mmCIF file of C-alpha atoms and ligand atoms in Angstrom:
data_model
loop_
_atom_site.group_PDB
_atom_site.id
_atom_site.type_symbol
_atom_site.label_atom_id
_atom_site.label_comp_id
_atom_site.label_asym_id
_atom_site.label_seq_id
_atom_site.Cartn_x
_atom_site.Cartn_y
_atom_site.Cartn_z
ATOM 1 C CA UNK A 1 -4.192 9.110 23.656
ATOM 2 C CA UNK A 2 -6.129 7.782 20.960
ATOM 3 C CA UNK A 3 -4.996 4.813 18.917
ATOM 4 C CA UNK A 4 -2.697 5.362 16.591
ATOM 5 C CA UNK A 5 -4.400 3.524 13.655
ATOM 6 C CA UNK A 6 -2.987 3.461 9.931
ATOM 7 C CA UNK A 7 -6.366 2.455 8.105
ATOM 8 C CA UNK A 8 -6.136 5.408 5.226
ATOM 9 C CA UNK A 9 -3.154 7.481 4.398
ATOM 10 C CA UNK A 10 -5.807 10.105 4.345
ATOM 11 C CA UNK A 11 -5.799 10.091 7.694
ATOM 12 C CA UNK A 12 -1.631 10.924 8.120
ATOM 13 C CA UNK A 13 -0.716 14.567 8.014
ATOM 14 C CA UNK A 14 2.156 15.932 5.350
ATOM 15 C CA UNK A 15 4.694 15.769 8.993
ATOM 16 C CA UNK A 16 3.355 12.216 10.011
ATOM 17 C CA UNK A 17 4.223 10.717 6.446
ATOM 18 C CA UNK A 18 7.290 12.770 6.425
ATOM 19 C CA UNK A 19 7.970 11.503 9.593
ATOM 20 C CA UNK A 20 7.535 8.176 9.249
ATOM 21 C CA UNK A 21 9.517 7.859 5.426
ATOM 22 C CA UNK A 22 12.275 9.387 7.724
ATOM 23 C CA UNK A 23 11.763 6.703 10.882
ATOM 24 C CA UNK A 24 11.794 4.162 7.884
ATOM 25 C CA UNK A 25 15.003 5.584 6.526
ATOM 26 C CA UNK A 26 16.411 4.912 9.707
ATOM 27 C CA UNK A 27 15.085 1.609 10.730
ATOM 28 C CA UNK A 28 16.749 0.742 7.300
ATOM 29 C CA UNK A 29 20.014 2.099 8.028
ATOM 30 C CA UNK A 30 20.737 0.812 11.638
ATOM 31 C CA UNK A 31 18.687 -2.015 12.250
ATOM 32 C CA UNK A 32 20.354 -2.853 15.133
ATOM 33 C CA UNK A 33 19.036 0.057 17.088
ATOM 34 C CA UNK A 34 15.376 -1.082 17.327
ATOM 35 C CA UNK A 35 16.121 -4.914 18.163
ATOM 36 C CA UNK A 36 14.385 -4.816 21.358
ATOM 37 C CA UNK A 37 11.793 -1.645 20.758
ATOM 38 C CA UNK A 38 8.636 -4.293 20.805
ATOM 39 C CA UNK A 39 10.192 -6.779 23.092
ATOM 40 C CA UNK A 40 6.897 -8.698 24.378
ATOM 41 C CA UNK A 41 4.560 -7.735 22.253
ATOM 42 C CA UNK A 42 2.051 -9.396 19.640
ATOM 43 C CA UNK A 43 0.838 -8.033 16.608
ATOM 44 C CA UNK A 44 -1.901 -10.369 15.514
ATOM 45 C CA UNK A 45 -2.142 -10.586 11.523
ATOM 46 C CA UNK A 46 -5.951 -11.371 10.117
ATOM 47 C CA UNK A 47 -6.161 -12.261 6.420
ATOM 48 C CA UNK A 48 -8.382 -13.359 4.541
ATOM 49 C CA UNK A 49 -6.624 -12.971 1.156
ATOM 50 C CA UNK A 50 -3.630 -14.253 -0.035
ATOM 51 C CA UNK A 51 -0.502 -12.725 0.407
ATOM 52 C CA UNK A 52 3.580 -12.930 0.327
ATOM 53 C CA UNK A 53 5.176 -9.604 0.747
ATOM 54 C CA UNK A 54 2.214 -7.998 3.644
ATOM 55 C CA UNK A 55 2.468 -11.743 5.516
ATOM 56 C CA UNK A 56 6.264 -11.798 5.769
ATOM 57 C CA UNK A 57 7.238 -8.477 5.917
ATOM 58 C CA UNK A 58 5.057 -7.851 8.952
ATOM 59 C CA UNK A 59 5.982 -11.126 10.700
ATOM 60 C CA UNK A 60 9.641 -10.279 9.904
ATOM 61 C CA UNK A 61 9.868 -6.965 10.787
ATOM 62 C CA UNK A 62 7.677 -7.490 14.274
ATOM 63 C CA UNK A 63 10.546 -10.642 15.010
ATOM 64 C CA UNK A 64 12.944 -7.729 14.210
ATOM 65 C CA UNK A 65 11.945 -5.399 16.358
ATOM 66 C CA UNK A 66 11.807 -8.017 19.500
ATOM 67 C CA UNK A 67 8.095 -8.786 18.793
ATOM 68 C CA UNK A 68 6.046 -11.407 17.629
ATOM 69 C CA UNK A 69 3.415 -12.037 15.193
ATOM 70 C CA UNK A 70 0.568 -14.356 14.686
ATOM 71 C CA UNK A 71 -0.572 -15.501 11.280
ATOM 72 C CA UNK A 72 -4.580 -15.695 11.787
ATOM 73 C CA UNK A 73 -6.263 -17.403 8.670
ATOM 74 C CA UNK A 74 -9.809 -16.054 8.497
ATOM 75 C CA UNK A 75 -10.286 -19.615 7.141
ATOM 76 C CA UNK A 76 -9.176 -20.954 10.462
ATOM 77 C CA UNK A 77 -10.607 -18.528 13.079
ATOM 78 C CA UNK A 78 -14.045 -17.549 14.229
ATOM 79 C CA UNK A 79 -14.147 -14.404 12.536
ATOM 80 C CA UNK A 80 -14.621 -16.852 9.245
ATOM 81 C CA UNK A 81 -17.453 -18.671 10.568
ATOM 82 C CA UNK A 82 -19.227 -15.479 11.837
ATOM 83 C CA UNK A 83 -17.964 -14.316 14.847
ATOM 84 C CA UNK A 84 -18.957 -10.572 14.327
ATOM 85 C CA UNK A 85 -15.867 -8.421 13.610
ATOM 86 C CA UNK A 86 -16.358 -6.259 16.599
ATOM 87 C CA UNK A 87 -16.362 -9.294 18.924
ATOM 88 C CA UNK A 88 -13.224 -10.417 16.833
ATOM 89 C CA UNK A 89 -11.676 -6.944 17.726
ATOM 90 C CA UNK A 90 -12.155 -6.879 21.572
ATOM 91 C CA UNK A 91 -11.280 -10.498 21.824
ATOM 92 C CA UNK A 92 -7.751 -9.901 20.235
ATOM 93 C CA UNK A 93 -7.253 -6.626 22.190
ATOM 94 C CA UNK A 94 -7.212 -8.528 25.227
ATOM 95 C CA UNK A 95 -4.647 -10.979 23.925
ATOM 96 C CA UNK A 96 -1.839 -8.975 21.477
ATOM 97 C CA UNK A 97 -0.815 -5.518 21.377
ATOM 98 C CA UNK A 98 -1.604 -4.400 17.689
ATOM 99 C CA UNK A 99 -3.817 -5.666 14.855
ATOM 100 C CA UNK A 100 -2.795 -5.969 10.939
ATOM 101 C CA UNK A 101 -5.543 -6.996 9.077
ATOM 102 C CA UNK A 102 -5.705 -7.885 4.881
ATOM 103 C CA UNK A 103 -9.588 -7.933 4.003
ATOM 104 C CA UNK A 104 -12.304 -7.773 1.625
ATOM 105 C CA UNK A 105 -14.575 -4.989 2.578
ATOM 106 C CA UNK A 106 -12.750 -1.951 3.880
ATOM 107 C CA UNK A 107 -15.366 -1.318 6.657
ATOM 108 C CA UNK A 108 -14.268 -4.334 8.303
ATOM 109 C CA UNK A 109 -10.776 -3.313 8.610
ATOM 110 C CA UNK A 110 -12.938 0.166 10.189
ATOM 111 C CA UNK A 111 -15.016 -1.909 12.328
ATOM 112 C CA UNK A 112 -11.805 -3.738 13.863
ATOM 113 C CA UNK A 113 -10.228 -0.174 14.534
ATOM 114 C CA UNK A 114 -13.889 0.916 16.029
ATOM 115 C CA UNK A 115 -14.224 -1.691 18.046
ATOM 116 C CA UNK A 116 -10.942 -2.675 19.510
ATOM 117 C CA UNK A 117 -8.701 -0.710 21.617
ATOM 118 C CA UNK A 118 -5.420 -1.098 20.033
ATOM 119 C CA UNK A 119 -4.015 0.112 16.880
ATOM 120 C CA UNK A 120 -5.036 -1.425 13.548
ATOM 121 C CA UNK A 121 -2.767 -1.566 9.970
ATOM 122 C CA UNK A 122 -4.499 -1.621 6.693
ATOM 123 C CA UNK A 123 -2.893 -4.526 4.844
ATOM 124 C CA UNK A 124 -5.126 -4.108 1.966
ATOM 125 C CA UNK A 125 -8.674 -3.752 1.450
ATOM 126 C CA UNK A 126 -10.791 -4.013 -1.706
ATOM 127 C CA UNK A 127 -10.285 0.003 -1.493
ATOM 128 C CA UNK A 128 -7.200 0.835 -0.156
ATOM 129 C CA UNK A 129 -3.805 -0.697 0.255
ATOM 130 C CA UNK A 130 -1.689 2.342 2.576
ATOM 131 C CA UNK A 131 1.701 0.282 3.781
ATOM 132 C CA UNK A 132 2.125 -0.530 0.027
ATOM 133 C CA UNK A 133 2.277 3.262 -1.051
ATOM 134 C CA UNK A 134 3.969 4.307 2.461
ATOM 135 C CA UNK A 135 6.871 1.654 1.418
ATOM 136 C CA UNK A 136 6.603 3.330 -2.302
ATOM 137 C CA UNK A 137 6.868 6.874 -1.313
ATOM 138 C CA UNK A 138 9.626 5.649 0.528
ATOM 139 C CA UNK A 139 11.318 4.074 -2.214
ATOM 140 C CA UNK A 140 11.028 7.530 -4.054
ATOM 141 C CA UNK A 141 12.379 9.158 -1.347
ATOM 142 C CA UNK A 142 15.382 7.459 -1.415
ATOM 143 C CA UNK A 143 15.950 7.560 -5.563
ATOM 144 C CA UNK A 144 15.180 10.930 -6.116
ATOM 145 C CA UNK A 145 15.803 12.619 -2.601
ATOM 146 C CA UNK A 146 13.128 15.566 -2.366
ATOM 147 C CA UNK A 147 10.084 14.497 -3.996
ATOM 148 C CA UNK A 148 8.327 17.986 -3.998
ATOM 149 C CA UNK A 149 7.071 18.849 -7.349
ATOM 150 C CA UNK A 150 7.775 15.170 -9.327
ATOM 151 C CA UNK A 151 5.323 13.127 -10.589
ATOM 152 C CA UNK A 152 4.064 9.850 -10.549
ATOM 153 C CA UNK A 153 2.230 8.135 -12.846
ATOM 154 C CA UNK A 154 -0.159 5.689 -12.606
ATOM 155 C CA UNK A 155 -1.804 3.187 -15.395
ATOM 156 C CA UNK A 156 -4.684 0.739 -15.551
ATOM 157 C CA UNK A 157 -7.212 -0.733 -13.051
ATOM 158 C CA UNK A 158 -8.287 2.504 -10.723
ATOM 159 C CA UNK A 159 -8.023 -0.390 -7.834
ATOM 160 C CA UNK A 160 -6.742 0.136 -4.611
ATOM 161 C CA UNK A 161 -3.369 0.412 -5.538
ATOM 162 C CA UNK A 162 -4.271 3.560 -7.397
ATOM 163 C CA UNK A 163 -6.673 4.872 -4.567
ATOM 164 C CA UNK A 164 -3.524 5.097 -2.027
ATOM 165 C CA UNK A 165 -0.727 6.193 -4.094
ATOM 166 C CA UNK A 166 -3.183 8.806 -4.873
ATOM 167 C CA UNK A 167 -4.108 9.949 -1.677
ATOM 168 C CA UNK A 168 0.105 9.690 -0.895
ATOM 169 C CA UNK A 169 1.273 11.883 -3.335
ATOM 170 C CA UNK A 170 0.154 15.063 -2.184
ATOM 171 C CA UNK A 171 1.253 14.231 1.453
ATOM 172 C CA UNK A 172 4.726 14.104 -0.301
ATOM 173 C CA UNK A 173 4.619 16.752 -2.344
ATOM 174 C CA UNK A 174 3.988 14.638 -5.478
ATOM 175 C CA UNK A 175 1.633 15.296 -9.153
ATOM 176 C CA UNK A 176 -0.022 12.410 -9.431
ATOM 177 C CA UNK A 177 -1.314 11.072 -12.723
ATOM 178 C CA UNK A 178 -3.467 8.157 -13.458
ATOM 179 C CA UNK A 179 -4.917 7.020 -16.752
ATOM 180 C CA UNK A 180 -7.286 4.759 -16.551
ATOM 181 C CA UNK A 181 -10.360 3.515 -19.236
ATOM 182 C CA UNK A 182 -13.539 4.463 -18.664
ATOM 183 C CA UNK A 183 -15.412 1.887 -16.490
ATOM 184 C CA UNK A 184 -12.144 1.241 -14.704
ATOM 185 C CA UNK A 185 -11.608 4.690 -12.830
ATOM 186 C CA UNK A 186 -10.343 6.060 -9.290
ATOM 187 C CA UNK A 187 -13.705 5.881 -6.921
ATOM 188 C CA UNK A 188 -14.899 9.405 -6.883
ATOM 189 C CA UNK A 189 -14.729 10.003 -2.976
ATOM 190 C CA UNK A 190 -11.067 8.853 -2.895
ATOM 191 C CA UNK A 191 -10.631 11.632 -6.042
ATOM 192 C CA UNK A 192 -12.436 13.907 -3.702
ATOM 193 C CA UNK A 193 -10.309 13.245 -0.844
ATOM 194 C CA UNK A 194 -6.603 12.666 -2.873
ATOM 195 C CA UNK A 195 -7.811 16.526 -4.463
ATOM 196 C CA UNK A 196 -8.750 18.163 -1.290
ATOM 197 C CA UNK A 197 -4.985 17.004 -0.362
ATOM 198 C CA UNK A 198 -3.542 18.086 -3.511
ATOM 199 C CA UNK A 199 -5.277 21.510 -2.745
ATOM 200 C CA UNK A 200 -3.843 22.051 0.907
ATOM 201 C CA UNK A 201 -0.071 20.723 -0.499
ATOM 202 C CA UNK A 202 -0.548 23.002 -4.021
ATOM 203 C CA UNK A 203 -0.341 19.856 -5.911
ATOM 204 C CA UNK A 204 -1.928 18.242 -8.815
ATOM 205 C CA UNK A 205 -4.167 15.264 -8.850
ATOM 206 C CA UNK A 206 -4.764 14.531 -12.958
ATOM 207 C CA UNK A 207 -7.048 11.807 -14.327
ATOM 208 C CA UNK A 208 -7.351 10.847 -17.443
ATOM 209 C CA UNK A 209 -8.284 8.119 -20.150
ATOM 210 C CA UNK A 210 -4.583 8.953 -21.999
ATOM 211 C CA UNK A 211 -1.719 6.609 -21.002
ATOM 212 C CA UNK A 212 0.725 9.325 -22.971
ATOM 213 C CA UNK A 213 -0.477 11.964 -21.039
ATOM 214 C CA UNK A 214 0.181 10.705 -17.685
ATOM 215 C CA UNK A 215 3.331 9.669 -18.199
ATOM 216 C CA UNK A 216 4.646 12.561 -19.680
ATOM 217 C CA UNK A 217 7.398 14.161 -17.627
ATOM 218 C CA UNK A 218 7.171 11.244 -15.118
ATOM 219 C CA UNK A 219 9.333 10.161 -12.607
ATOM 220 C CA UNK A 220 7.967 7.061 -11.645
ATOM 221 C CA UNK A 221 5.442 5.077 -13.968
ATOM 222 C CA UNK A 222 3.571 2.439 -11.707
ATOM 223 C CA UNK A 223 1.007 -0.221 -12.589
ATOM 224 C CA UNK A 224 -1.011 -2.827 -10.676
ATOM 225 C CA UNK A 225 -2.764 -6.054 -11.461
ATOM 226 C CA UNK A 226 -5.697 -5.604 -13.989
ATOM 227 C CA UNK A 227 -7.638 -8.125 -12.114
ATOM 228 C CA UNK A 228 -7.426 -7.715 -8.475
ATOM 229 C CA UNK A 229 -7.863 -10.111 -5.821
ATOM 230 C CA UNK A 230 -11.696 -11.222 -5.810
ATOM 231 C CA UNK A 231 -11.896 -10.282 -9.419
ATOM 232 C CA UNK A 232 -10.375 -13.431 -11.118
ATOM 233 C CA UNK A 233 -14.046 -13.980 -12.906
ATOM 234 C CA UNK A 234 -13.517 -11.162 -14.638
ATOM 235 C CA UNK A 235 -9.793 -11.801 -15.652
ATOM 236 C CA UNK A 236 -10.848 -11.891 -19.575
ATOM 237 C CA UNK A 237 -13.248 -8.942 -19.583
ATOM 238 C CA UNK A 238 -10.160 -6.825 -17.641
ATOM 239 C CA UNK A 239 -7.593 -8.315 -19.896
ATOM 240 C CA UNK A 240 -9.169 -6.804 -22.893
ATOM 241 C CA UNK A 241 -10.275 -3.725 -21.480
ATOM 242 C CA UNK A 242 -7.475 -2.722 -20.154
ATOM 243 C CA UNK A 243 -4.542 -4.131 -22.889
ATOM 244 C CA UNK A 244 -4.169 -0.371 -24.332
ATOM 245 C CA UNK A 245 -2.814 0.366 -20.507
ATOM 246 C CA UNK A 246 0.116 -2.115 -20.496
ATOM 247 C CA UNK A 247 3.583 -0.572 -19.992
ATOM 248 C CA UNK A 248 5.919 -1.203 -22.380
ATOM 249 C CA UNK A 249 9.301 0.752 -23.533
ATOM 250 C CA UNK A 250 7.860 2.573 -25.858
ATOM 251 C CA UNK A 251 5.925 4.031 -22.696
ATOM 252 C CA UNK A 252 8.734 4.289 -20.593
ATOM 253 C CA UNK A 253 10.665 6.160 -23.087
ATOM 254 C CA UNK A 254 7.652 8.826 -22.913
ATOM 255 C CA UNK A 255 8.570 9.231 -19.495
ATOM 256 C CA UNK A 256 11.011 11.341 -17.829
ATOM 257 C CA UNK A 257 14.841 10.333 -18.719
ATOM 258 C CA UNK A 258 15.481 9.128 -15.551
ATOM 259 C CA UNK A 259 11.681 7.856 -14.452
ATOM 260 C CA UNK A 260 11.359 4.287 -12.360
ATOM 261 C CA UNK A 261 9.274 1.910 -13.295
ATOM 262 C CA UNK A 262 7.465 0.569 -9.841
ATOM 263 C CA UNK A 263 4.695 -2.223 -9.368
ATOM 264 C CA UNK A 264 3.568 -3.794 -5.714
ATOM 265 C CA UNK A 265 3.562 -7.079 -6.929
ATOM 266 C CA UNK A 266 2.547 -9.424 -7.975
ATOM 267 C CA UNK A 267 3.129 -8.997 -11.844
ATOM 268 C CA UNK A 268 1.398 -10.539 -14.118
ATOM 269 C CA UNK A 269 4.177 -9.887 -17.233
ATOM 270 C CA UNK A 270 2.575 -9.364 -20.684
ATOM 271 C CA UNK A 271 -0.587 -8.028 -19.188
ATOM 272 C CA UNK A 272 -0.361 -4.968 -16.791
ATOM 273 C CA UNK A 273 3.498 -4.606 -18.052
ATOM 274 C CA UNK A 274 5.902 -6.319 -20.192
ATOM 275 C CA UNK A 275 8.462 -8.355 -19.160
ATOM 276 C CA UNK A 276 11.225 -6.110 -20.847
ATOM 277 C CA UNK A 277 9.946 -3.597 -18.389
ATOM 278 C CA UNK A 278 9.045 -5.142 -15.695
ATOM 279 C CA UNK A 279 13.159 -6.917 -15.420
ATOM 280 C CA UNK A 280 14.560 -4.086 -17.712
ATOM 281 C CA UNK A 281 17.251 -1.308 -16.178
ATOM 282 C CA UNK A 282 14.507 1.131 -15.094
ATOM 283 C CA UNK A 283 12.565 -1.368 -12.860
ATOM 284 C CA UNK A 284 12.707 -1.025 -9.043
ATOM 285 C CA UNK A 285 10.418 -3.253 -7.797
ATOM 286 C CA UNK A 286 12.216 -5.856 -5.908
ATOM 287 C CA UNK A 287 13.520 -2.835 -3.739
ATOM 288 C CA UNK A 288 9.969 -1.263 -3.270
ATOM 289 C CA UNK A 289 9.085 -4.897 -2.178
ATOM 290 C CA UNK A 290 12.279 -4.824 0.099
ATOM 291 C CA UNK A 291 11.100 -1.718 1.374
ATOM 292 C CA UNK A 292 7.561 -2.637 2.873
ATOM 293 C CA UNK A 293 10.054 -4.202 5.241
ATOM 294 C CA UNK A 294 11.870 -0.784 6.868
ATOM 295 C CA UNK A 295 8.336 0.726 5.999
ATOM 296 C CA UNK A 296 6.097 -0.978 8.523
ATOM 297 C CA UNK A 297 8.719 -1.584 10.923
ATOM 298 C CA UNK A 298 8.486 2.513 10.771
ATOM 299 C CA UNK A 299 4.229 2.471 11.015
ATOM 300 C CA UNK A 300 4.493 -0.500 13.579
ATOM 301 C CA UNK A 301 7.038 1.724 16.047
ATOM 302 C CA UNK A 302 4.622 4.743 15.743
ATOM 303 C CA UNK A 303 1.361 3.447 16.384
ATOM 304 C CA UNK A 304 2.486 0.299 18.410
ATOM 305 C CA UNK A 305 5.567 1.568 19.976
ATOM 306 C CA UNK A 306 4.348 5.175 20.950
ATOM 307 C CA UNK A 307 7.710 6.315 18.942
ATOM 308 C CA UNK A 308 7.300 10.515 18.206
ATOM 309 C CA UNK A 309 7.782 11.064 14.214
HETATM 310 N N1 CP B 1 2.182 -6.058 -2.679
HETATM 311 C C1 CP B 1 1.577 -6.874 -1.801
HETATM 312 O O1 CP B 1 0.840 -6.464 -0.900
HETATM 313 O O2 CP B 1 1.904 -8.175 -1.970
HETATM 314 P P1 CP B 1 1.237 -9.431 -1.251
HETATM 315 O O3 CP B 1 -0.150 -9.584 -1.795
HETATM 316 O O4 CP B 1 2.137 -10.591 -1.607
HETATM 317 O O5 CP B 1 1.203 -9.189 0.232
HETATM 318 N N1 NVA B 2 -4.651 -4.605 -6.546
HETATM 319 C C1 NVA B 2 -4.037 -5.826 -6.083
HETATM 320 C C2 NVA B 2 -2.888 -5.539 -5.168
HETATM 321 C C3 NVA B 2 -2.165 -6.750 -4.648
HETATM 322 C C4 NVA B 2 -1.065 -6.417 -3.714
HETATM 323 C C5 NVA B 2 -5.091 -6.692 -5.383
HETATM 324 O O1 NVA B 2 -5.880 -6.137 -4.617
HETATM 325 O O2 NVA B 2 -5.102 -7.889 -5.622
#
């Protein structure tokens, strides 16, 4: 069988993501049942960012599930002093059981599921960040119930935040909307990709410069960071051309009545949202940052466990 990798959501069908919101669901509900499903084995866990939520969600949920997980520094291994990447991968294939990786360039996080022979998890690129919007469509799932035909909105930096939520929401059923400046737009081959979805699921994939027009009729409004990791030089630049994308109340309220406010985190408050927002009634993001918990315990039992969605 070939490796079940989770590199892209792009790469999950509509009945895998279904599958594994529904595995998640589970996991969530009856922890107990899955103590032992990894007993024995290793998920090694390369970063070379920073992180809170990726780092100890995945080395909680692996201890959770009877596993164990090693935190691997890239500025403490080879792979930061120039080991090649593919070396890095067959090395560690020898030793643990499944790779989670948090890098710079996507095509290392490729290379590492080239070259090794065990699964690899995407826990964030410069392009993509997949367990984040897996745990967020979760989330949804478990607000609104059916997501088919709902929208999400999206606001700001087109980063990678954007890129995966966008190729998600078709493979839920979900209009997506995302306003973004110009300069500071979705990468035209993920648009490509997230539109080729949206045409297979008969959904809508809508990008514009208008923060009013993407959240209108909204379930969820969502932001990111305007300065990602990597980008702090250009904090300033970002900050200003990107203020007219904060969300604030007056945003929300232009929203669905019942829309979610939802943000990976961190949160910088008073930049990318407000802090009335951001804490306010509508605001779900401590339980979309519980939920990358249930979430790759879900992604870690199919593509390290063999478990059938
Ligand atoms: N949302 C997210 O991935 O957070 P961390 O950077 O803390 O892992
Ligand atoms: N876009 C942000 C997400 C952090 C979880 C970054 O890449 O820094």
């Amino acid at each position: 069988m070939s490796q079940r990798h989770l590199v892209s959501i792009d790469d999950l069908t509509v009945a895998e993501v279904a599958g594994l919101i529904r595995l998640a669901g589970k996991v969530k509900a009856d922890p107990d049942s899955y103590r032992t499903a990894l007993a024995g084995q290793s998920l090694a866990m390369i970063f070379e960012k920073s992180s809170t939520r990726t780092r100890v969600s995945f080395e909680v949920g692996m201890v959770q599930l009877g596993g164990h997980a090693l935190f691997l520094s890239t500025r403490d291994i080879q792979l930061g002093r120039g080991e090649p990447i593919s070396d890095t991968a067959q090395v560690l294939s020898r030793y643990v059981d499944g790779i989670m990786a948090r890098t710079f360039a996507h095509a290392d996080v490729v290379a590492l599921a080239e070259h090794g022979s065990i699964p690899v998890i995407n826990g964030l690129t410069d392009d993509l960040h997949p367990c984040q919007a897996m745990a967020d469509y979760f989330t949804l799932s478990e607000i609104f119930g059916n997501l088919q035909g709902r929208r999400i909105a999206y606001l700001g930096d087109g980063n990678n935040m954007a890129h995966s939520l966008m190729l998600g929401a078709p493979k839920v059923g979900m209009d997506i909307a995302i306003a973004s400046p110009e300069g500071y737009q979705v990468e035209d081959r993920f648009a490509a990709q997230a539109r080729q979805a949206a045409e297979a699921a008969g959904t809508q994939v809508v990008l514009t410069t208008d923060p009013k027009e993407a959240v209108a009729g909204a379930s969820a409004v969502y932001t990111d960071v305007f300065a990602s990791m990597g980008q702090e030089e250009e904090s300033a630049k970002r900050l200003a051309d990107l203020a007219g994308y904060q969300v604030d109340e007056a945003l929300m309220a232009a929203a669905a009545s019942d829309a979610i406010f939802l943000h990976c985190l961190p949160a910088h408050r008073g930049e990318e949202v407000t802090a009335e927002v951001a804490d306010g009634a509508q605001s779900r993001i401590f339980d979309q940052a519980e939920n990358r918990l249930h979430a790759q315990k879900a992604i870690m039992l199919w593509s390290m466990g063999g478990v059938t969605l």
